[in-house]
């Protein structure tokens, strides 16, 4: 899988993006949509860090390492894909040299790269705790030092992440040329800025929960206390409720104030199959409110099954939201006399992403094999 | 400091096009002339209407009635050179898009562009095009390229810039004659020049006695998606009410021939 | 033990610095000799007594460049003196009516639209400001071109660092816009790019 | 001295890393690489050189528009219309691309068919000449006849051909089909004009009644279109008969969508109203020997009857007739049948007859007599110029195709039928391995636009004879052959001596110019300053030639009088018209072919063998021109036949089938199916994509070499 993927990447880099099925209308395609999703899910890393180091929820120490690794994978993976997605990767650094401070994308680029650095540093001590490396005295010292600054890093990471999750939302919210995506905002940020933050931190823990569960299934080991799952579910659930609340308000404002002002008619947006109004419903209720309630209920009733379904639904929900913002926005026509369009990714696009996914799995399993991702793993094996 | 005062003299123009849709009969000469002038390469065999490069693109639209009452209108659409909250300018992460203060032209600099295509997502007119392929001409045809326009490489965005190279040439000519500003007769776009029906007019929209500014003020003149508040500098005019409704953004979607079924 | 460790570190550091600072700049540029040697000094001096404008004249379209053969031919129909350059000029070019394929130090890249007219006529900038004082050079230095970017060393900066030792000797975008800013020229990408 | 441990290596690496970071190398490399992407060696670089402006004229169609070329280092990089003259069409704007077209031939080739694909192998020009001579000998020996298919008649090279053929069995020059205004020949027959031809005086017409003449699609001179679209539109009215809601219909003041194939009835119906309401020029009409018969005949076709057949309301027909009579002079054109070909003799006679009863013959704003251009040389005997349908089937042993000055799409089937059973030899003169030349056995590469001197005789729609010259701007390519010298070579090889002292095409053109100068009539119109001076004021033939080379045009003095001994309103189609007038009924569709196939053929798709690859901007790269793979129906028709938009289907006629996608549009006539004709892959310069069966190949055809609308059906895949 990695092989085919790398081949596809090679094609795209050497022959150019004509290898994809993207076109002048679908300037963004599968890659951007999945990047957004992945980064949203990766939010688990910083948010758990935030809960642990800033809010001092020490139970979460059990999953923090795993969360950090996940975050690292998600972010590095996303950046890898982005490098293939842009037409001129060798010029990507222009963004740092000649930045346009008004562009949400600039914010995103800066934050993501910085945060990736932070994650790398957070990753370091986990690596250093490897038995072999512990032999080197200087490394021990280094690790110890790192531990002292960890809260600071967490804080920085949190700030950066909050910011770029927002910017990712802003990415679409500011498109005043696209009434479907455009949102009014507070200060310089459109509402999507905050909604993306909320949805990301809401689903981040859910994703951590899912992965942790998956890993323990595969390795058939108990990795964390059920209580940890419960906290994650609870946190995720309540955040999701808040998110859905705001999302609902935002949608109403958008439909009744923002859109009419642009001269467009909301009904038109959903006049095109397959993107009927059901999308809106699914986004807010089916994959928003429902998982939220399930999660809370699950946490209350100590039912892991519920927690898991809730988490899965929540993750699906955030994916759907990112899909709508990316693909549907481009599919809906703006001019009266132009057609509605659809697009299917080419195998190169899919393969490229699978390669990154594969890289993620490999990196994670290596970390799991050689590093101590779940500190309580040992103790839990006792009984 | 005569020299500095001299070269710093402020010239502010708002060049724009006024396109008379009642004269346009969709011959496509504007699109062809544009491609020749701006070294836009011919299509690869794989290229279709969704991946092509057409700085000036002519859309066909119908009034939605049926034979024999059906009527067709052609919308020549290039970059609309929005003057206010220009959607593509603010989104470009590395300043590859800006507005020339002297002409009001929205620029797109292929050498700076990294090909993220965010500007294309931002443009409501789909007037920006991405180089999905390396530009290629049949052997020998590169001898017919216009030396005043650089050929774009694969992986960057390009679009209409109101034949800016012609503006540069006219400026140089004026400067050689010691004049600060160009002679309007020396500067027109390839599309306006080529239109057999004289349906396209280029002019300074601020210059009260330019033909363009006068036409733009006519009651039947309108701008596409004007309600978005981006103040585009390309005006359209038609005496036919249904055409104006098609161009403006507040009527229900009308079946478009452009959909090709 | 400890001391040897530092030795290793030092060696690494040293080689890297050497490669980066001395070897790299040397390897980066390809040096080519001009087709024939030429002395501005002789032509501007009392020998020929030409002014810059006589050969590098501004056209009505605002173009300015190297003189064509017809400028050289009148005097150089016969070799002026014994130098090989003279011989080459007459045999290879003047007699055959072929233009001399000079390598232009200051040629701007394909994506730049540069016209001398506004700079000379309107802003009245002296040639030396950008081209340096080569009006009185006795010979032509080899043409240096980056192997990677294909840019002439003159336009991309003599130094490998983005620092300028002299007012001239570099015609990067930054140099242009610095000067434009000083003179309060309204700038945008399309002012210079095409 | 030191043992290498892993840790030392680590430290070495660390040192190196820090060292590099502290050196300019990594940073400069990043920069250089970015700049490298801006100057990729495989991205074409435009030419350098000084800018010049040169004048010439476009030879790509008979209109011969003036052209101002912007040249860099002497080579044209863009073409435009000089100030004050008609703007160029997409073909003209890209004409300077053609010398570099991928289909361009640079050496004589033999065409062979292997694995049902065409291949070319280079041959020496000598071989072509000897084989042609051999074929001539064979023809003389009784194998068959010799004919030349002249795709651009009226050029002086035609005289060379005609004198070459004069001695040969059945030797004739066939005027290439698919020419605009070919129908004028019918009018000439009706007026029994021996010498010269008819010229059309659009300039002074106040009404243009166009039966399917696609004026807005580049039919005739662009000047006409620009008059119709331009500001001065006020003084000319356009009445357009066309089942297609075509661009011409869009700009027409009145649009009459007559059912395809009922044009003749509509014309007779109009004639009926004109005569019945006494709106005709009796004096002029009475000149016709068969006026009585004519009026009797048309009296049968009442407005109501015409309405029933054509599907146009009776009062609309009456109103139109009155409108015409109100805004005289009104010229009536027989353009193209809904299939893009000629109407056929009966319909043409009926339509053009209107001109005669309106008294347009020899009147300003109508048809003027137009003396032919002087021949380039005198010759005792010349082979006749004929239409394709005058040529008997299975007769031609040697067919020479002269596509050197342009080509036109037409169904090869009609030509193939003329060749002798075991298919005679076909030799083509063409710059491209495209269009008509693809059907030849041997191709001699002629120079193309801008590579050689081309003469531009007036198009059919010029009131008086004119001559312009397209001057070369590009040196002719190596391996090309000059048509005239080819004629000479063939003549020499088969021991035919040709009159006149000419060796190359230029000589012929110069000779003709000299003769025009001797005639001394008319005036010379300069493009540069728009000044018009009498020819008498031009001192020498060379001065005239120089002027013409500089973009000027010679225009003959108009001579309006049409002296006609025997005007026939019913021409030679009386019988058929009788039938039509008595028993014409609305065309019925056969149950198995319920649809009428109407191909839409814009000029740039059919008027030339190749177009600039950049024309893809109008076809594949945008939706301006419909895709040739899209069959468009009226929504009602689609519902009736249970065809769904977006579905793949096969479009079938008696002649064949092609794969299409179904689309619906209100602009299509119920019961019709529209398909766009577009330049094929080869015409657009794509030599690798396999040549597809094209729409025109499945249309019905007529003997004169045109396409007709055809009965068709759509079968969903």
Coordinates of N, CA and C in Angstrom, one line a residue, chain A residues 12-29 31-32 83 85-89 91-96 98-106 109 167 170-172 174-179 260-265 268 272 329-330 332-343, chain B residues 48-53 57 59-61 75 77 84-87 89-95 97 109-126 128-134 153-156 224-225 227-230 245-259:
Chain A
X12 N 2.4 12.4 -9.3 CA 1.9 13.8 -9.1 C 3.0 14.8 -9.1
X13 N 4.1 14.4 -8.5 CA 5.2 15.4 -8.3 C 5.9 15.6 -9.7
X14 N 6.1 14.5 -10.4 CA 6.8 14.6 -11.7 C 6.0 15.0 -12.8
X15 N 4.8 14.3 -13.0 CA 4.0 14.7 -14.2 C 3.1 15.9 -13.9
X16 N 2.9 16.2 -12.6 CA 2.0 17.3 -12.3 C 0.7 16.8 -11.8
X17 N -0.2 17.8 -11.4 CA -1.5 17.5 -10.8 C -2.5 17.0 -11.8
X18 N -2.1 17.0 -13.1 CA -3.1 16.4 -14.1 C -3.4 14.9 -13.7
X19 N -2.6 14.4 -12.8 CA -2.8 13.0 -12.4 C -4.0 12.9 -11.5
X20 N -4.4 14.0 -11.0 CA -5.6 13.9 -10.1 C -6.9 14.2 -10.9
X21 N -8.0 14.1 -10.4 CA -9.3 14.4 -11.1 C -9.8 15.8 -10.7
X22 N -8.9 16.5 -9.9 CA -9.3 17.9 -9.6 C -9.4 18.7 -10.9
X23 N -10.1 19.8 -10.9 CA -10.2 20.7 -12.0 C -10.3 22.1 -11.6
X24 N -10.5 23.1 -12.6 CA -10.6 24.5 -12.2 C -11.7 24.8 -11.3
X25 N -12.8 24.0 -11.3 CA -13.9 24.2 -10.4 C -13.6 23.5 -9.1
X26 N -13.2 22.3 -9.1 CA -12.8 21.6 -7.9 C -11.3 21.8 -7.6
X27 N -11.0 23.0 -7.3 CA -9.6 23.3 -7.0 C -9.1 22.5 -5.8
X28 N -10.0 22.3 -4.9 CA -9.8 21.4 -3.7 C -10.5 20.1 -3.9
X29 N -9.9 19.1 -3.5 CA -10.5 17.8 -3.6 C -10.4 16.9 -2.4
X31 N -8.0 15.4 -1.1 CA -6.8 15.7 -0.2 C -7.2 16.7 0.9
X32 N -7.6 17.9 0.4 CA -7.9 19.0 1.4 C -9.0 18.5 2.4
X83 N 2.0 18.9 0.7 CA 3.2 19.1 -0.2 C 2.9 18.6 -1.6
X85 N -0.2 18.3 -2.8 CA -1.3 19.0 -3.3 C -1.0 20.3 -3.9
X86 N 0.0 21.0 -3.4 CA 0.3 22.3 -4.1 C 1.1 22.0 -5.4
X87 N 0.9 23.0 -6.3 CA 1.5 22.8 -7.6 C 3.0 22.9 -7.6
X88 N 3.5 23.7 -6.7 CA 5.0 24.0 -6.7 C 5.6 23.9 -5.3
X89 N 5.7 22.6 -4.9 CA 6.2 22.4 -3.5 C 7.5 23.1 -3.2
X91 N 8.4 25.9 -3.8 CA 8.2 27.3 -3.5 C 7.4 27.5 -2.2
X92 N 7.1 26.4 -1.6 CA 6.2 26.5 -0.4 C 6.7 27.5 0.6
X93 N 8.1 27.5 0.7 CA 8.7 28.4 1.8 C 8.4 29.9 1.5
X94 N 8.0 30.2 0.3 CA 7.7 31.6 0.1 C 6.7 32.1 1.1
X95 N 5.8 31.2 1.6 CA 4.8 31.7 2.6 C 5.5 32.2 3.8
X96 N 6.6 31.7 4.2 CA 7.3 32.2 5.3 C 8.1 33.5 5.0
X98 N 7.6 35.6 2.2 CA 6.7 36.8 1.8 C 5.3 36.5 2.2
X99 N 5.1 36.5 3.5 CA 3.7 36.1 4.0 C 2.7 37.2 3.7
X100 N 1.5 36.8 3.4 CA 0.4 37.7 3.4 C -0.4 37.5 4.6
X101 N -0.3 38.5 5.5 CA -0.8 38.3 6.9 C -2.4 38.3 6.9
X102 N -3.0 38.7 5.8 CA -4.4 38.7 5.8 C -5.0 37.3 5.4
X103 N -4.1 36.4 5.0 CA -4.7 35.1 4.5 C -4.8 34.1 5.6
X104 N -5.9 33.5 5.7 CA -6.1 32.5 6.7 C -5.1 31.3 6.5
X105 N -4.8 31.1 5.2 CA -3.9 30.0 4.9 C -2.5 30.3 5.5
X106 N -2.1 31.5 5.5 CA -0.8 31.9 6.1 C -0.9 31.5 7.6
X109 N -0.6 27.8 7.9 CA 0.7 27.3 7.6 C 1.6 27.5 8.8
X167 N -8.4 28.9 12.2 CA -8.0 29.4 10.8 C -8.5 28.5 9.7
X170 N -11.8 29.4 9.3 CA -11.9 30.7 8.7 C -11.6 30.5 7.2
X171 N -10.8 29.6 6.8 CA -10.4 29.3 5.4 C -11.7 29.5 4.5
X172 N -12.8 28.9 5.0 CA -14.0 28.9 4.2 C -14.9 30.1 4.6
X174 N -14.3 33.0 5.2 CA -14.0 34.3 4.7 C -14.3 34.4 3.2
X175 N -14.7 33.3 2.6 CA -14.9 33.3 1.1 C -16.1 34.0 0.7
X176 N -16.1 35.4 0.7 CA -17.3 36.1 0.5 C -17.8 35.9 -1.0
X177 N -16.9 35.3 -1.8 CA -17.3 35.0 -3.1 C -18.2 33.7 -3.2
X178 N -18.2 33.0 -2.1 CA -18.9 31.7 -2.0 C -20.0 31.8 -1.0
X179 N -21.2 32.3 -1.3 CA -22.2 32.5 -0.3 C -22.5 31.2 0.5
X260 N -29.1 35.9 2.3 CA -29.9 36.9 1.6 C -29.1 38.1 1.2
X261 N -28.2 38.6 2.1 CA -27.5 39.8 1.8 C -26.6 39.6 0.6
X262 N -26.1 38.4 0.3 CA -25.3 38.1 -0.9 C -26.1 38.0 -2.1
X263 N -27.4 38.0 -2.0 CA -28.3 37.9 -3.2 C -28.6 36.5 -3.6
X264 N -28.0 35.6 -2.9 CA -28.3 34.1 -3.2 C -29.5 33.7 -2.5
X265 N -30.0 32.6 -2.9 CA -31.2 32.0 -2.2 C -30.9 30.7 -1.5
X268 N -31.6 27.3 -3.0 CA -30.8 26.9 -4.2 C -29.6 26.0 -3.8
X272 N -29.6 20.8 -5.4 CA -28.9 19.9 -6.2 C -28.7 18.5 -5.6
X329 N -19.2 23.2 -1.1 CA -19.0 24.7 -1.4 C -18.6 24.8 -2.8
X330 N -17.7 24.0 -3.3 CA -17.2 24.1 -4.7 C -18.2 23.6 -5.7
X332 N -21.6 23.8 -5.6 CA -22.7 24.7 -5.8 C -22.3 25.9 -6.7
X333 N -23.1 26.1 -7.8 CA -22.7 27.1 -8.7 C -23.0 28.5 -8.1
X334 N -22.2 29.5 -8.5 CA -22.4 30.9 -8.1 C -23.1 31.7 -9.1
X335 N -22.7 31.5 -10.4 CA -23.4 32.2 -11.5 C -24.6 31.5 -11.9
X336 N -25.6 32.3 -12.4 CA -26.9 31.7 -12.7 C -26.8 30.7 -13.9
X337 N -25.9 30.9 -14.8 CA -25.9 30.2 -16.0 C -24.8 29.1 -16.0
X338 N -24.4 28.7 -14.9 CA -23.3 27.7 -14.9 C -23.9 26.4 -14.2
X339 N -23.3 25.3 -14.5 CA -23.9 24.0 -14.0 C -23.4 23.7 -12.7
X340 N -24.1 22.8 -12.0 CA -23.7 22.1 -10.8 C -22.7 21.0 -11.2
X341 N -21.7 20.8 -10.5 CA -20.7 19.8 -10.9 C -20.4 18.9 -9.8
X342 N -19.9 17.7 -10.1 CA -19.4 16.7 -9.2 C -18.0 16.3 -9.6
X343 N -17.4 15.6 -8.7 CA -16.0 15.1 -9.0 C -15.7 13.8 -8.2
Chain B
X48 N -10.3 19.0 -20.9 CA -11.7 19.2 -21.2 C -12.1 20.6 -20.7
X49 N -13.4 20.9 -20.8 CA -13.8 22.3 -20.4 C -13.6 22.6 -18.9
X50 N -13.3 21.6 -18.1 CA -13.1 21.8 -16.7 C -11.6 22.0 -16.4
X51 N -10.7 21.6 -17.3 CA -9.3 21.7 -16.9 C -8.6 22.6 -17.9
X52 N -9.4 23.2 -18.8 CA -8.8 24.1 -19.9 C -8.3 25.4 -19.3
X53 N -7.6 26.2 -20.1 CA -7.1 27.5 -19.8 C -7.8 28.5 -20.7
X57 N -13.5 33.5 -21.3 CA -14.4 32.3 -21.5 C -15.8 32.8 -21.9
X59 N -19.6 32.0 -22.0 CA -20.6 31.1 -21.6 C -21.9 31.2 -22.4
X60 N -22.6 30.2 -22.7 CA -23.8 30.2 -23.4 C -25.0 30.0 -22.4
X61 N -26.0 30.9 -22.5 CA -27.1 30.7 -21.6 C -28.4 31.0 -22.3
X75 N -22.2 35.1 -22.6 CA -21.5 35.9 -21.6 C -20.0 35.8 -21.7
X77 N -16.7 36.0 -20.2 CA -16.3 36.2 -18.8 C -14.8 36.1 -18.6
X84 N -13.0 45.9 -4.5 CA -13.2 46.1 -3.1 C -13.3 44.7 -2.5
X85 N -12.6 44.5 -1.3 CA -12.6 43.2 -0.7 C -12.3 42.1 -1.7
X86 N -11.4 42.4 -2.7 CA -11.1 41.4 -3.7 C -10.9 40.0 -3.2
X87 N -11.8 39.1 -3.5 CA -11.8 37.8 -2.8 C -10.4 37.1 -2.9
X89 N -7.4 38.3 -3.5 CA -6.2 39.0 -3.0 C -6.0 38.6 -1.5
X90 N -7.0 38.7 -0.8 CA -6.8 38.5 0.7 C -6.5 37.1 1.0
X91 N -6.8 36.1 0.2 CA -6.6 34.7 0.6 C -5.2 34.2 0.2
X92 N -4.6 34.8 -0.8 CA -3.3 34.2 -1.2 C -2.3 34.3 -0.1
X93 N -1.7 33.1 0.3 CA -0.8 33.1 1.4 C 0.5 33.8 1.2
X94 N 0.9 34.0 -0.1 CA 2.2 34.6 -0.3 C 2.3 35.8 -1.3
X95 N 1.2 36.6 -1.2 CA 1.2 37.8 -2.0 C 1.5 37.6 -3.5
X97 N -0.9 37.6 -5.5 CA -2.0 38.3 -6.1 C -2.1 39.7 -5.5
X109 N 0.8 36.6 -10.2 CA 2.2 36.4 -10.6 C 2.6 34.9 -10.5
X110 N 2.7 34.3 -11.6 CA 2.9 32.8 -11.6 C 4.2 32.5 -10.9
X111 N 5.2 33.4 -10.9 CA 6.5 33.0 -10.3 C 6.4 33.0 -8.8
X112 N 5.5 33.7 -8.3 CA 5.3 33.7 -6.8 C 4.4 32.6 -6.4
X113 N 3.4 32.3 -7.2 CA 2.4 31.3 -6.9 C 2.9 30.0 -6.5
X114 N 2.4 29.3 -5.5 CA 2.8 28.0 -5.1 C 1.8 27.0 -5.5
X115 N 0.7 27.4 -6.1 CA -0.3 26.5 -6.6 C -1.2 25.9 -5.6
X116 N -1.5 26.6 -4.5 CA -2.4 26.1 -3.5 C -3.9 26.1 -4.0
X117 N -4.2 27.0 -4.9 CA -5.5 27.1 -5.5 C -6.6 27.6 -4.6
X118 N -6.2 28.2 -3.5 CA -7.1 28.8 -2.5 C -7.9 30.0 -3.3
X119 N -7.1 30.7 -4.1 CA -7.7 31.8 -4.8 C -8.8 31.4 -5.7
X120 N -8.7 30.2 -6.3 CA -9.7 29.6 -7.2 C -10.9 29.3 -6.5
X121 N -10.8 28.8 -5.3 CA -11.9 28.5 -4.4 C -12.6 29.8 -4.1
X122 N -11.8 30.9 -3.9 CA -12.4 32.1 -3.5 C -13.1 32.9 -4.6
X123 N -12.8 32.6 -5.8 CA -13.3 33.4 -7.0 C -14.7 33.0 -7.4
X124 N -15.7 33.8 -7.2 CA -17.1 33.4 -7.6 C -17.3 33.3 -9.1
X125 N -16.4 33.8 -9.9 CA -16.6 33.9 -11.3 C -15.8 32.7 -12.0
X126 N -15.1 31.9 -11.2 CA -14.3 30.8 -11.8 C -13.4 31.4 -12.9
X128 N -10.3 32.1 -12.6 CA -8.9 31.7 -12.4 C -8.7 30.3 -12.9
X129 N -7.5 30.1 -13.5 CA -7.3 28.7 -14.1 C -5.9 28.2 -13.6
X130 N -5.9 26.9 -13.4 CA -4.7 26.3 -12.9 C -4.0 25.5 -14.0
X131 N -2.7 25.6 -14.1 CA -1.9 24.9 -15.1 C -1.8 23.4 -14.7
X132 N -2.7 22.6 -15.1 CA -2.7 21.2 -14.7 C -1.5 20.5 -15.4
X133 N -1.2 21.1 -16.6 CA -0.1 20.4 -17.5 C 1.0 21.4 -17.7
X134 N 2.1 20.9 -18.1 CA 3.2 21.8 -18.6 C 2.7 22.4 -19.9
X153 N 4.5 28.2 -16.0 CA 4.9 26.8 -15.9 C 3.7 26.0 -15.2
X154 N 3.8 24.7 -15.3 CA 2.8 23.8 -14.7 C 2.7 24.1 -13.2
X155 N 1.6 23.9 -12.6 CA 1.4 24.0 -11.2 C 1.2 25.4 -10.6
X156 N 0.8 26.3 -11.5 CA 0.5 27.7 -10.9 C -0.8 28.1 -11.5
X224 N -21.9 41.3 -12.8 CA -22.2 39.9 -12.3 C -22.0 39.8 -10.8
X225 N -23.0 39.2 -10.1 CA -22.9 39.0 -8.7 C -22.6 40.3 -7.9
X227 N -24.1 41.9 -5.9 CA -24.5 41.9 -4.5 C -23.4 41.4 -3.5
X228 N -22.4 40.7 -4.1 CA -21.4 40.2 -3.2 C -20.5 41.4 -2.7
X229 N -20.7 42.5 -3.3 CA -20.0 43.7 -2.8 C -18.5 43.7 -3.1
X230 N -18.1 43.0 -4.2 CA -16.7 43.0 -4.5 C -16.4 44.1 -5.5
X245 N -31.6 39.8 -15.8 CA -31.9 38.9 -14.6 C -30.9 37.8 -14.5
X246 N -30.6 37.2 -15.7 CA -29.6 36.1 -15.7 C -28.3 36.6 -15.0
X247 N -27.9 37.8 -15.4 CA -26.6 38.3 -14.9 C -26.6 38.7 -13.5
X248 N -27.8 39.2 -13.0 CA -27.8 39.6 -11.6 C -28.1 38.4 -10.8
X249 N -28.0 38.5 -9.5 CA -27.9 37.3 -8.7 C -29.2 37.0 -7.9
X250 N -30.3 37.7 -8.2 CA -31.4 37.5 -7.3 C -32.7 36.9 -7.9
X251 N -32.4 36.1 -9.0 CA -33.6 35.3 -9.5 C -33.3 33.8 -9.5
X252 N -34.3 33.0 -9.6 CA -34.1 31.6 -9.4 C -33.2 31.0 -10.5
X253 N -32.6 30.0 -10.2 CA -31.7 29.3 -11.2 C -32.4 29.1 -12.5
X254 N -31.7 29.4 -13.6 CA -32.3 29.1 -14.9 C -31.5 28.0 -15.6
X255 N -32.2 27.1 -16.2 CA -31.5 26.0 -16.9 C -30.5 26.5 -17.8
X256 N -29.3 26.0 -17.8 CA -28.2 26.5 -18.6 C -27.7 25.5 -19.6
X257 N -27.6 26.0 -20.8 CA -27.0 25.2 -21.9 C -25.6 24.7 -21.5
X258 N -25.0 25.6 -20.7 CA -23.6 25.3 -20.3 C -23.5 23.9 -19.7
X259 N -24.6 23.4 -19.2 CA -24.5 22.1 -18.4 C -24.3 21.0 -19.4

